[in-house]
Amino acid sequence: MDKKSFNLVTEPWIQVLDKNGNPKEVSLLDVFEDAASYQRLAGDMASQDLVILRLLVAILTTVYSRVDANGEVYEWLTLDEKMHVKEADEEDYEYDDLVNTWQLLYKNGQFSKSVAQYLKENSSKFDFLGDAPFYQVNKEVYDQEVPANKKVNIKSLKGTVDIKQINRTISESNNSPSIFSPKTRQTKNEVNMAQLVRWIITYQGFTGVTDKTKVNSKKKFSVSAGWLYGLNPVFAQGENLFQTLMLNLVFSEEYRVEKPFWEFENAVEYIEFLKDEPFARDLSISTLYTLWSRMLHIEWIDDEPIIFTAGLPKLDSTEAFVEPMTTWRRNKKTGEVYPATKHLTDLTKAMWRNFGQYVRTTDSDELEDMHEPEIIKWLRNVQDSEYLPTDTSLTLRTTTLISDGNATSQSPVVEVNDQFRIKADVLFDKNDKDYWPEDIENMIDLTQQVGKDFWIFTNNISKLRGLDGTDFADNSTAKFYESLNLPFLTWLASLRNDQERTAKTVEWKNILKKVAIIKAEEVLKNASPRDIIGQESSKEEGSGINNIFTIFNWYKLNVFRHIK
């Protein structure tokens, strides 16, 4: 293996699907030049694709916050020969100029030559095996930034992490073997160079906190588990990779100098910057999209990578609205807003059921606790500017890794990957009276009310059978919602802005009623003689016999009453 250079600008390492659905590895130059020819990113897992997407968008954000679609530098900026910002007159910043740049790029269906120019001018910063290796530091910097007893030592291998641990399809430490690994024990630490690059970048976003080594610092700090670990991601997917990159290319109304990590003078300057624990809200989009959680150094022994790692500080994410790709939650005690995160308890809840977290469902001030994701605000802006065709269908996606919930490990245990499709003029409805998002949210609220009815129904059946706990009701209700996922997503995608709202809401009510009765009847089919005979009702329930049929009748009554 050639250890001298592996430059990501020209070497193939990004995995995509071509027009025919075949996987292909391409370089940074290739991916931007032919983005419209590829369906989508197709790496080792969906959460890895999200990390790579953010890296690609960081490059685009950096370039097009400095030059327009024709390669002309904006009037308020002065750039150097590497297209870095030398001077900026913030008072002359014109947000509309960036929006116009976005429109021209989207209309042209391809990126301008400025992206390739930027990559070529800065190619030395993208060499994975260079003197300043990409997303890593060299040995000199590593030894300088860690305690003396944690310096690089290939004999003791203190402070190292195995490939099988950063490979998030395995995530195996030496203390806890991965039972359902996609690789055999002998091959868990085997990767080619392209795979290694992708996993190193992914590891910076989803890390865990099992590391024993921290960078030197005068003050104590909490080690970062990776910025993406602290988000509930949301992003847009287009008909091809070009559209996906463009739909997620967000510009800030407030001027910020875009500064991905490779534009810092050197690795030491960047690490010192992180040690100061800046507020995330003060950073630029590209800084967050390329944020390190670990200082990594790779030693190559007999062509095999030995990865040394040291923890970096966790940034304060309070009101970090510069981050476009997340939903938000408000702390009711302090009033502060933080990125929402997903937990193991969220696994059974599909993305559509949280519709109100992704878009404001009413124009009133009733939703004062709701802060829309910045990506949604941006897409509404370009839709309002008529830069997206009115019949454009948007696919909003979420994908992330969920940790084990253990504060001392935060190891990933499951990947969540979900989406829903909706027309842009429905999502960003301009009607004051007949507002589609409000009607959609009302149908979701109704669906969840019927879901509660179903839980009560199955819980009553559970009691009738003398079962302890709510496992039967919980599992049955999860399956109930699973059976609604495809019908609701199909209904949501069918909505148009020129439709009669009432007719479409009635359509969903009829679907919901049908599914609600069918799923309950499935429970009846498994009735035992004991269920049919029943038992005497309790005092709270009133007099008479309580059996599976009386419980079913009460359930139907509640469903019909709620659906009307």
Coordinates of C-alpha atoms in Angstrom, one line a residue:
M1 CA 0.0 0.0 0.0
D2 CA 1.3 3.4 -1.0
K3 CA 1.7 5.3 2.2
K4 CA 3.0 8.5 0.7
S5 CA -0.2 10.0 -0.6
F6 CA -3.9 9.4 -0.9
N7 CA -5.4 12.7 -2.0
L8 CA -9.1 12.8 -1.6
V9 CA -9.4 15.4 -4.3
T10 CA -8.3 13.0 -7.0
E11 CA -8.4 9.5 -5.5
P12 CA -11.7 7.5 -5.6
W13 CA -13.1 7.0 -2.1
I14 CA -16.7 8.3 -2.0
Q15 CA -19.2 5.5 -2.7
V16 CA -22.2 6.5 -4.9
L17 CA -24.9 4.8 -7.0
D18 CA -24.7 5.6 -10.7
K19 CA -27.8 6.0 -12.9
N20 CA -28.2 2.3 -13.3
G21 CA -28.0 1.7 -9.5
N22 CA -24.5 0.3 -9.6
P23 CA -22.1 1.2 -6.7
K24 CA -19.1 3.2 -7.7
E25 CA -16.2 5.0 -5.9
V26 CA -15.4 8.5 -7.0
S27 CA -13.1 11.3 -6.0
L28 CA -14.1 14.8 -4.7
L29 CA -13.5 16.2 -8.2
D30 CA -15.7 13.5 -9.7
V31 CA -18.5 13.8 -7.3
F32 CA -19.0 17.6 -7.9
E33 CA -18.4 17.4 -11.6
D34 CA -20.9 14.6 -12.2
A35 CA -23.2 15.0 -9.3
A36 CA -26.3 14.9 -11.5
S37 CA -25.2 11.6 -12.9
Y38 CA -25.4 9.8 -9.6
Q39 CA -28.5 8.8 -7.7
R40 CA -27.2 9.2 -4.2
L41 CA -24.4 8.5 -1.8
A42 CA -24.2 4.8 -1.0
G43 CA -21.5 4.1 1.6
D44 CA -21.3 1.4 4.2
M45 CA -24.4 2.7 6.1
A46 CA -26.9 5.5 6.0
S47 CA -25.4 7.4 8.9
Q48 CA -22.0 7.4 7.2
D49 CA -23.7 8.8 4.1
L50 CA -25.0 11.7 6.3
V51 CA -21.5 12.5 7.5
I52 CA -20.1 12.5 3.9
L53 CA -23.0 14.6 2.7
R54 CA -22.2 17.2 5.4
L55 CA -18.6 17.2 4.3
L56 CA -19.5 17.8 0.7
V57 CA -22.0 20.5 1.6
A58 CA -19.3 22.2 3.8
I59 CA -17.1 22.5 0.7
L60 CA -20.0 24.0 -1.3
T61 CA -21.0 26.3 1.5
T62 CA -17.4 27.5 1.7
V63 CA -17.0 28.1 -2.0
Y64 CA -20.4 29.7 -2.8
S65 CA -20.3 32.0 0.3
R66 CA -17.3 33.6 -1.5
V67 CA -18.0 33.5 -5.2
D68 CA -21.2 33.5 -7.2
A69 CA -22.4 31.0 -9.9
N70 CA -20.1 32.7 -12.4
G71 CA -17.0 32.6 -10.3
E72 CA -17.1 36.3 -9.4
V73 CA -16.0 37.2 -5.9
Y74 CA -18.8 39.0 -3.9
E75 CA -18.2 42.7 -3.5
W76 CA -17.9 42.6 0.3
L77 CA -15.0 40.1 0.2
T78 CA -11.3 40.0 -0.7
L79 CA -9.9 36.5 -1.3
D80 CA -6.3 35.2 -1.5
E81 CA -4.9 32.9 -4.1
K82 CA -6.3 29.8 -2.3
M83 CA -9.8 31.4 -2.3
H84 CA -9.6 31.9 1.5
V85 CA -11.1 35.1 2.9
K86 CA -8.5 37.9 3.5
E87 CA -10.9 40.7 4.3
A88 CA -14.7 41.0 4.7
D89 CA -16.9 44.0 5.1
E90 CA -19.8 42.6 7.0
E91 CA -21.9 45.7 6.7
D92 CA -22.0 45.2 2.9
Y93 CA -23.0 41.6 3.2
E94 CA -25.9 40.8 0.8
Y95 CA -27.8 37.6 1.8
D96 CA -29.9 37.9 -1.4
D97 CA -26.7 37.6 -3.5
L98 CA -26.2 34.1 -2.1
V99 CA -29.8 33.2 -2.6
N100 CA -29.4 34.2 -6.3
T101 CA -26.3 32.1 -6.6
W102 CA -28.2 29.2 -5.3
Q103 CA -31.0 29.8 -7.8
L104 CA -28.6 29.9 -10.8
L105 CA -26.8 26.8 -9.7
Y106 CA -30.0 24.9 -9.2
K107 CA -31.3 26.1 -12.6
N108 CA -28.1 25.1 -14.4
G109 CA -28.2 21.6 -12.9
Q110 CA -24.5 21.5 -12.2
F111 CA -21.8 23.1 -10.1
S112 CA -19.5 25.8 -11.5
K113 CA -15.8 25.4 -12.0
S114 CA -15.1 27.3 -8.8
V115 CA -15.5 24.1 -6.7
A116 CA -12.8 22.3 -8.7
Q117 CA -10.6 25.4 -8.5
Y118 CA -11.0 25.6 -4.7
L119 CA -10.2 21.9 -4.3
K120 CA -7.1 22.0 -6.5
E121 CA -5.8 25.2 -4.8
N122 CA -6.2 23.4 -1.4
S123 CA -5.4 19.9 -2.4
S124 CA -2.6 19.5 0.0
K125 CA -5.1 19.8 2.8
F126 CA -7.1 16.8 1.5
D127 CA -4.2 14.3 1.5
F128 CA -5.1 11.5 3.9
L129 CA -1.5 10.4 4.2
G130 CA 0.2 13.7 3.9
D131 CA 2.3 15.7 6.4
A132 CA -0.9 17.3 7.6
P133 CA -3.2 14.3 7.1
F134 CA -6.9 14.9 6.5
Y135 CA -9.0 14.6 9.7
Q136 CA -5.9 13.7 11.6
V137 CA -2.6 15.1 13.0
N138 CA 1.0 13.9 12.5
K139 CA 3.0 12.3 15.3
E140 CA 4.7 15.5 16.3
V141 CA 1.5 17.3 17.0
Y142 CA -0.1 14.3 18.7
D143 CA 2.8 13.8 21.1
Q144 CA 2.8 17.6 21.8
E145 CA -0.9 17.6 22.7
V146 CA -1.2 14.6 25.0
P147 CA 0.3 13.7 28.4
A148 CA 3.8 12.3 28.3
N149 CA 2.7 8.8 29.2
K150 CA 0.1 8.8 26.3
K151 CA 2.5 9.6 23.5
V152 CA 2.6 7.4 20.4
N153 CA 4.2 4.1 21.4
I154 CA 3.7 1.2 19.0
K155 CA 4.8 -1.3 21.7
S156 CA 2.3 -0.4 24.4
L157 CA -0.4 0.9 22.0
K158 CA -1.9 3.0 24.8
G159 CA -4.8 5.2 23.6
T160 CA -5.5 3.4 20.4
V161 CA -8.8 2.4 18.8
D162 CA -9.3 -0.6 16.5
I163 CA -10.8 -0.5 13.1
K164 CA -13.6 -2.8 14.3
Q165 CA -14.5 -0.1 16.8
I166 CA -14.7 2.8 14.4
N167 CA -16.4 0.6 11.8
R168 CA -20.0 1.4 12.9
T169 CA -21.4 -1.7 11.3
I170 CA -19.5 -3.5 14.0
S171 CA -18.6 -1.1 16.8
E172 CA -16.8 -3.7 18.8
S173 CA -14.4 -3.0 21.6
N174 CA -12.1 -5.6 23.1
N175 CA -14.3 -5.8 26.1
S176 CA -17.6 -6.4 24.4
P177 CA -17.6 -8.5 21.2
S178 CA -20.2 -7.8 18.6
I179 CA -22.3 -11.0 18.3
F180 CA -24.1 -10.1 15.1
S181 CA -21.1 -8.6 13.3
P182 CA -21.2 -8.6 9.4
K183 CA -17.6 -9.7 9.5
T184 CA -15.8 -12.8 10.8
R185 CA -13.5 -12.4 13.8
Q186 CA -10.4 -12.7 11.6
T187 CA -11.5 -9.9 9.2
K188 CA -13.1 -7.3 11.6
N189 CA -10.0 -5.1 11.4
E190 CA -9.6 -5.3 7.7
V191 CA -10.5 -2.3 5.5
N192 CA -9.1 -0.8 2.2
M193 CA -8.0 2.8 2.1
A194 CA -11.3 4.2 0.8
Q195 CA -13.2 2.4 3.6
L196 CA -10.7 3.7 6.2
V197 CA -11.2 7.3 5.0
R198 CA -15.0 7.0 5.2
W199 CA -14.9 5.4 8.7
I200 CA -12.4 7.9 10.1
I201 CA -14.7 10.8 9.0
T202 CA -17.7 9.0 10.3
Y203 CA -16.0 8.3 13.7
Q204 CA -15.5 12.1 14.1
G205 CA -19.3 12.5 14.0
F206 CA -20.4 9.5 16.0
T207 CA -17.7 8.7 18.6
G208 CA -18.8 7.4 22.0
V209 CA -16.8 8.3 25.2
T210 CA -14.8 5.2 26.1
D211 CA -11.4 6.9 25.3
K212 CA -8.9 6.9 28.1
T213 CA -6.8 9.8 26.6
K214 CA -7.6 13.5 26.5
V215 CA -5.7 16.4 24.9
N216 CA -3.8 18.5 27.4
S217 CA -5.8 21.4 28.8
K218 CA -5.5 23.8 31.6
K219 CA -9.2 23.2 32.6
K220 CA -11.2 20.1 32.9
F221 CA -13.6 19.3 30.1
S222 CA -16.2 16.7 29.1
V223 CA -15.1 14.7 26.1
S224 CA -17.2 15.1 23.0
A225 CA -19.2 12.1 21.8
G226 CA -19.4 13.6 18.3
W227 CA -21.5 16.5 17.2
L228 CA -24.0 14.4 15.2
Y229 CA -24.6 12.2 18.3
G230 CA -26.3 15.2 19.9
L231 CA -28.7 15.9 17.0
N232 CA -32.0 14.6 15.7
P233 CA -30.9 15.0 12.1
V234 CA -33.2 16.1 9.3
F235 CA -32.1 16.7 5.7
A236 CA -33.6 16.7 2.2
Q237 CA -33.0 14.2 -0.6
G238 CA -33.5 15.1 -4.2
E239 CA -34.0 13.1 -7.4
N240 CA -30.2 12.8 -7.8
L241 CA -27.1 13.7 -5.9
F242 CA -26.8 17.2 -7.4
Q243 CA -30.3 18.0 -6.1
T244 CA -29.6 16.5 -2.7
L245 CA -26.5 18.6 -2.3
M246 CA -28.3 21.7 -3.5
L247 CA -31.4 21.2 -1.3
N248 CA -29.1 21.0 1.7
L249 CA -26.9 24.0 0.7
V250 CA -28.0 26.5 3.3
F251 CA -26.7 30.1 3.6
S252 CA -27.0 32.1 6.8
E253 CA -28.8 35.5 6.9
E254 CA -26.1 36.6 9.4
Y255 CA -22.7 36.9 7.8
R256 CA -20.1 34.4 9.1
V257 CA -16.7 33.6 7.6
E258 CA -17.1 29.9 6.6
K259 CA -14.1 28.1 8.1
P260 CA -13.9 24.3 7.8
F261 CA -11.1 22.7 9.8
W262 CA -8.7 22.6 6.9
E263 CA -8.6 26.3 6.6
F264 CA -7.0 26.8 10.0
E265 CA -3.4 27.6 9.7
N266 CA -2.4 24.2 11.1
A267 CA -3.7 21.4 13.3
V268 CA -2.3 23.0 16.5
E269 CA -4.3 26.2 15.9
Y270 CA -7.5 24.2 15.3
I271 CA -7.0 22.1 18.4
E272 CA -6.3 25.1 20.5
F273 CA -9.5 26.7 19.0
L274 CA -11.5 23.6 20.2
K275 CA -9.8 23.6 23.6
D276 CA -11.2 27.1 24.2
E277 CA -14.7 25.5 24.0
P278 CA -16.4 28.0 21.8
F279 CA -20.2 28.1 21.8
A280 CA -21.4 26.2 18.8
R281 CA -23.8 29.1 18.0
D282 CA -20.8 31.3 17.3
L283 CA -19.4 29.0 14.6
S284 CA -20.0 28.8 10.9
I285 CA -22.0 26.0 9.1
S286 CA -18.9 24.5 7.6
T287 CA -17.1 24.5 10.9
L288 CA -19.9 22.5 12.5
Y289 CA -20.2 20.2 9.4
T290 CA -16.5 19.2 9.7
L291 CA -16.1 19.3 13.5
W292 CA -13.6 17.0 15.2
S293 CA -14.5 15.0 18.3
R294 CA -11.1 13.3 18.5
M295 CA -7.5 14.2 17.7
L296 CA -6.5 11.2 15.7
H297 CA -3.1 10.0 14.5
I298 CA -2.4 6.9 12.4
E299 CA 0.8 5.0 12.5
W300 CA 1.4 2.6 9.6
I301 CA 3.0 -0.7 10.6
D302 CA 3.5 -3.2 7.7
D303 CA 0.8 -1.4 5.8
E304 CA -1.6 -1.7 8.7
P305 CA -3.1 1.3 10.4
I306 CA -2.7 1.8 14.1
I307 CA -5.0 4.6 15.2
F308 CA -4.2 6.7 18.3
T309 CA -7.0 8.8 19.7
A310 CA -7.3 11.6 22.2
G311 CA -10.6 13.2 23.3
L312 CA -11.5 16.8 22.5
P313 CA -14.0 19.1 24.4
K314 CA -17.7 18.9 23.8
L315 CA -19.1 22.1 22.6
D316 CA -22.1 23.9 24.1
S317 CA -25.0 23.4 21.7
T318 CA -27.4 25.9 23.4
E319 CA -29.4 27.8 20.7
A320 CA -26.9 26.8 18.1
F321 CA -29.3 27.7 15.3
V322 CA -26.4 27.9 12.9
E323 CA -26.8 24.1 12.6
P324 CA -29.3 23.5 9.8
M325 CA -29.8 19.8 10.1
T326 CA -31.6 19.2 13.4
T327 CA -34.9 19.5 15.2
W328 CA -35.0 21.4 18.5
R329 CA -36.4 21.2 22.0
R330 CA -37.0 23.8 24.6
N331 CA -36.0 23.4 28.3
K332 CA -39.2 24.3 30.1
K333 CA -37.3 25.4 33.2
T334 CA -34.6 27.6 31.6
G335 CA -36.4 28.5 28.4
E336 CA -33.2 27.6 26.4
V337 CA -33.4 25.7 23.2
Y338 CA -31.2 22.7 22.4
P339 CA -30.9 20.3 19.5
A340 CA -33.3 17.4 20.0
T341 CA -31.8 13.9 20.2
K342 CA -33.1 10.4 19.6
H343 CA -33.1 7.7 22.3
L344 CA -33.8 4.0 22.4
T345 CA -37.4 4.8 23.5
D346 CA -38.0 6.5 20.1
L347 CA -37.4 3.5 18.0
T348 CA -41.0 2.5 17.4
K349 CA -42.1 6.1 16.5
A350 CA -41.9 6.8 12.8
M351 CA -40.8 10.2 11.4
W352 CA -44.2 11.2 10.2
R353 CA -45.7 11.0 13.7
N354 CA -43.3 13.8 14.7
F355 CA -44.4 16.0 11.7
G356 CA -44.8 19.0 14.0
Q357 CA -41.2 18.9 15.0
Y358 CA -40.1 19.4 11.4
V359 CA -42.4 22.2 10.2
R360 CA -44.5 24.8 11.9
T361 CA -48.1 23.5 11.7
T362 CA -49.9 26.8 12.4
D363 CA -49.2 30.4 11.5
S364 CA -50.3 31.6 15.0
D365 CA -48.1 32.1 18.1
E366 CA -49.5 28.9 19.7
L367 CA -46.3 27.0 18.9
E368 CA -44.0 29.4 20.7
D369 CA -41.9 26.4 22.0
M370 CA -41.4 25.1 18.4
H371 CA -38.2 26.2 16.6
E372 CA -38.2 25.0 13.0
P373 CA -35.1 23.3 11.7
E374 CA -33.0 25.8 9.7
I375 CA -33.0 23.5 6.6
I376 CA -36.8 23.8 6.6
K377 CA -36.6 27.6 6.9
W378 CA -34.2 27.7 4.0
L379 CA -36.3 25.4 1.8
R380 CA -39.3 27.6 2.6
N381 CA -37.3 30.6 1.5
V382 CA -36.3 29.2 -1.9
Q383 CA -39.9 28.0 -2.4
D384 CA -41.3 31.5 -1.5
S385 CA -38.8 32.9 -4.0
E386 CA -40.2 30.5 -6.6
Y387 CA -36.8 29.0 -7.2
L388 CA -38.3 25.5 -6.7
P389 CA -41.1 24.4 -9.1
T390 CA -44.5 24.3 -7.4
D391 CA -44.9 20.6 -8.0
T392 CA -41.5 19.7 -6.5
S393 CA -41.7 16.7 -4.2
L394 CA -39.4 16.9 -1.2
T395 CA -38.2 13.9 0.6
L396 CA -37.3 14.8 4.2
R397 CA -35.0 12.2 5.8
T398 CA -33.6 11.4 9.2
T399 CA -30.8 9.0 9.9
T400 CA -28.6 8.7 13.0
L401 CA -27.0 6.3 15.4
I402 CA -28.6 5.9 18.8
S403 CA -26.3 5.2 21.7
D404 CA -26.7 2.6 24.5
G405 CA -27.7 5.4 26.9
N406 CA -24.7 4.6 29.1
A407 CA -23.0 7.9 30.1
T408 CA -19.6 6.2 30.4
S409 CA -19.7 4.6 26.9
Q410 CA -22.4 6.0 24.6
S411 CA -21.6 3.2 22.2
P412 CA -24.0 3.0 19.2
V413 CA -26.4 0.2 19.3
V414 CA -28.9 0.9 16.5
E415 CA -29.2 3.0 13.4
V416 CA -32.4 4.9 12.6
N417 CA -33.2 5.6 9.0
D418 CA -36.6 7.1 8.1
Q419 CA -38.2 9.5 5.6
F420 CA -41.4 11.0 4.3
R421 CA -42.2 12.6 0.9
I422 CA -44.4 15.7 0.5
K423 CA -44.9 18.3 -2.2
A424 CA -43.1 21.6 -1.5
D425 CA -46.1 23.8 -1.9
V426 CA -48.0 21.6 0.5
L427 CA -45.2 21.7 3.2
F428 CA -44.9 25.4 2.7
D429 CA -48.6 26.2 2.1
K430 CA -49.3 29.9 1.8
N431 CA -53.0 29.7 2.4
D432 CA -54.1 31.4 5.6
K433 CA -57.4 29.6 6.1
D434 CA -56.8 26.2 4.6
Y435 CA -53.3 25.5 5.8
W436 CA -52.1 22.1 4.9
P437 CA -49.5 21.5 7.7
E438 CA -52.2 22.2 10.3
D439 CA -54.6 19.7 8.6
I440 CA -51.8 17.1 8.4
E441 CA -51.0 17.6 12.1
N442 CA -54.7 17.3 13.0
M443 CA -54.8 13.9 11.1
I444 CA -51.7 12.8 13.0
D445 CA -53.2 13.8 16.3
L446 CA -56.3 11.9 15.4
T447 CA -54.3 8.9 14.4
Q448 CA -52.5 8.9 17.8
Q449 CA -55.8 9.2 19.6
V450 CA -56.9 6.1 17.9
G451 CA -53.6 4.6 18.8
K452 CA -54.4 5.3 22.4
D453 CA -57.8 3.6 21.9
F454 CA -56.1 0.6 20.5
W455 CA -53.6 0.5 23.4
I456 CA -56.5 0.6 25.9
F457 CA -58.3 -2.1 24.0
T458 CA -55.3 -4.5 24.0
N459 CA -54.4 -3.6 27.6
N460 CA -57.9 -4.6 28.6
I461 CA -57.5 -7.9 26.7
S462 CA -54.2 -8.4 28.5
K463 CA -56.0 -7.9 31.9
L464 CA -58.8 -10.3 30.8
R465 CA -56.1 -12.9 30.2
G466 CA -54.5 -12.3 33.6
L467 CA -51.2 -11.0 32.1
D468 CA -49.0 -8.7 34.2
G469 CA -47.6 -5.5 32.9
T470 CA -48.3 -3.7 29.6
D471 CA -46.0 -5.6 27.3
F472 CA -48.9 -7.1 25.2
A473 CA -50.5 -3.7 24.8
D474 CA -47.1 -2.0 24.0
N475 CA -46.1 -4.6 21.4
S476 CA -49.6 -4.7 19.8
T477 CA -49.7 -0.9 19.5
A478 CA -46.3 -0.8 17.9
K479 CA -47.5 -3.2 15.3
F480 CA -50.7 -1.1 14.9
Y481 CA -48.6 1.9 14.0
E482 CA -46.3 -0.2 11.7
S483 CA -49.4 -1.1 9.7
L484 CA -50.2 2.6 9.3
N485 CA -46.8 3.7 8.1
L486 CA -47.1 2.9 4.4
P487 CA -50.8 4.1 4.1
F488 CA -50.0 7.4 5.8
L489 CA -46.8 8.0 3.8
T490 CA -48.8 7.3 0.6
W491 CA -51.5 9.6 1.6
L492 CA -49.1 12.4 2.6
A493 CA -47.2 12.1 -0.8
S494 CA -50.6 12.3 -2.6
L495 CA -51.5 15.7 -1.2
R496 CA -51.7 18.7 -3.6
N497 CA -52.2 22.4 -3.0
D498 CA -55.1 22.6 -5.4
Q499 CA -57.1 19.9 -3.6
E500 CA -60.2 20.2 -1.5
R501 CA -58.8 19.7 2.0
T502 CA -61.9 18.1 3.5
A503 CA -62.0 15.4 0.9
K504 CA -58.4 14.4 1.6
T505 CA -58.8 14.4 5.4
V506 CA -62.0 12.3 5.0
E507 CA -59.9 9.9 2.9
W508 CA -57.4 9.5 5.7
K509 CA -60.1 9.0 8.3
N510 CA -61.6 6.2 6.3
I511 CA -58.2 4.5 5.9
L512 CA -57.6 4.9 9.7
K513 CA -61.0 3.5 10.6
K514 CA -60.5 0.5 8.4
V515 CA -57.0 -0.3 9.7
A516 CA -58.2 0.2 13.3
I517 CA -61.0 -2.3 13.0
I518 CA -58.9 -4.8 11.0
K519 CA -56.0 -4.8 13.6
A520 CA -58.5 -5.2 16.4
E521 CA -60.2 -8.1 14.6
E522 CA -56.9 -9.8 14.3
V523 CA -56.7 -9.8 18.1
L524 CA -60.2 -11.4 18.3
K525 CA -59.1 -14.2 16.0
N526 CA -56.7 -15.4 18.7
A527 CA -59.4 -15.4 21.3
S528 CA -59.4 -18.3 23.8
P529 CA -62.4 -19.8 25.5
R530 CA -61.5 -17.8 28.6
D531 CA -61.6 -14.6 26.5
I532 CA -65.0 -15.5 25.2
I533 CA -66.5 -16.5 28.5
G534 CA -65.0 -13.4 30.2
Q535 CA -65.4 -12.5 33.9
E536 CA -67.5 -10.4 36.1
S537 CA -66.8 -6.7 35.7
S538 CA -65.1 -4.8 38.5
K539 CA -67.0 -2.1 40.5
E540 CA -65.2 0.6 38.5
E541 CA -66.3 -1.0 35.2
G542 CA -70.0 -1.4 36.3
S543 CA -72.1 -4.6 36.5
G544 CA -72.2 -7.3 33.9
I545 CA -69.8 -9.7 32.1
N546 CA -66.6 -8.3 30.7
N547 CA -65.3 -10.4 27.8
I548 CA -63.5 -9.9 24.5
F549 CA -66.7 -8.9 22.7
T550 CA -67.7 -6.2 25.2
I551 CA -64.1 -4.9 25.1
F552 CA -64.2 -4.8 21.3
N553 CA -67.5 -3.0 21.3
W554 CA -66.3 -0.3 23.6
Y555 CA -63.2 0.0 21.4
K556 CA -65.3 0.5 18.3
L557 CA -67.4 3.0 20.0
N558 CA -64.4 5.1 21.0
V559 CA -62.8 4.8 17.5
F560 CA -66.0 5.9 15.8
R561 CA -66.5 8.7 18.3
H562 CA -63.0 10.1 17.8
I563 CA -63.0 9.7 14.0
K564 CA -66.6 11.0 13.6

